[in-house]
């Protein structure tokens, strides 16, 4: 630090040697004393600010990469987090970021508490990004933000609790029951609505960058919501002619847009590709990378059946044929339209959403016609028993 107004240590004008020797010490001592005083005051001020400011900053700002974020009164102390999670008693999820715990607010509201571990692959910047976006977005198909914790190494996000877990769990072949075709289409529509809002309902648009089945969560009523915005990016362009962002590639293998991976060119249609993969998983009940087929990508696997025109070979066999064939074909065609290598050939999420709504309408009309004929009622009693509650459209697998 420099001190303004410090007097020159050299005095202009002629001087005698005797006077110089006698008076030289005076300005030096004065300068030293004044410097010590100023430095002492600065040290005290720094010490005071160090004690006082962080408390205020912790309650109103999160800082990272030169950015700050005002968070009103949505800050939870670490002690409050310990209290609402009952000392982190119940784990509901784990990932590269750390661990997610079940929490209960004083008013009885259930929440999920995501705490970052010190070795987290999601650093402070990603954490800040997620909090910023969760505060900014408001849609029934996006998980809602409740609060945050930021005390030293104790960093966490408190958000809406999704009682039914993630979509990947419901598509797993380890489950004893499986989602009906209607339920699958409704989940696809829900997720598409969330993405469509990010792309077309936000200004600037938001690109999620990590759309996958584990990031689609389900609430008590099996309503699907997009989660995990740690890798999301705002599509902030300098001019209207700019069609993409050049950025470091992030995401999950199997869901990554090849064009984005190879060229670092990020657009909203990178999310469309990932969603297409998710939709194929919903249709087939198979993962993005199929281990039993030598880690073949699900796009290649479906393409082989399409060449033979075999829709029943594509749709999850656990459905045992209980779906409308036209709805099935339309869903597969919609999914495959999302995954061309050239992003310009992919539809927007608005178009994808429209197509999926039509798929659902076809299935609903089909089920209505079967009900009228008295056919579906029998199949429901036999195949659509719901061990998890009446709201959940699942069916037990044949033994």
Short mmCIF file of N, CA and C in Angstrom, two decimals, residues 22 89 113 176 198 239 270 360 372:
data_model
loop_
_atom_site.label_atom_id
_atom_site.label_comp_id
_atom_site.label_asym_id
_atom_site.label_seq_id
_atom_site.Cartn_x
_atom_site.Cartn_y
_atom_site.Cartn_z
N UNK A 22 23.17 17.75 10.80
CA UNK A 22 22.37 18.03 11.99
C UNK A 22 20.89 17.78 11.77
N UNK A 89 -28.44 -37.64 8.65
CA UNK A 89 -28.84 -39.02 8.98
C UNK A 89 -29.21 -39.84 7.76
N UNK A 113 -30.81 -31.85 0.49
CA UNK A 113 -29.65 -31.02 0.83
C UNK A 113 -28.42 -31.61 0.14
N UNK A 176 -38.71 -54.38 -9.88
CA UNK A 176 -39.69 -55.45 -9.98
C UNK A 176 -40.92 -55.02 -10.79
N UNK A 198 -36.05 -23.66 -20.56
CA UNK A 198 -34.68 -23.18 -20.46
C UNK A 198 -34.21 -22.56 -21.77
N UNK A 239 -23.65 -10.79 -30.61
CA UNK A 239 -24.48 -10.25 -31.68
C UNK A 239 -25.48 -11.31 -32.12
N UNK A 270 -27.38 -28.98 -28.59
CA UNK A 270 -26.55 -29.96 -27.88
C UNK A 270 -27.41 -30.64 -26.82
N UNK A 360 -48.48 -38.74 -26.83
CA UNK A 360 -49.27 -38.99 -25.63
C UNK A 360 -50.77 -38.96 -25.95
N UNK A 372 -63.63 -48.23 -23.61
CA UNK A 372 -65.00 -48.27 -24.14
C UNK A 372 -65.39 -49.70 -24.51
#
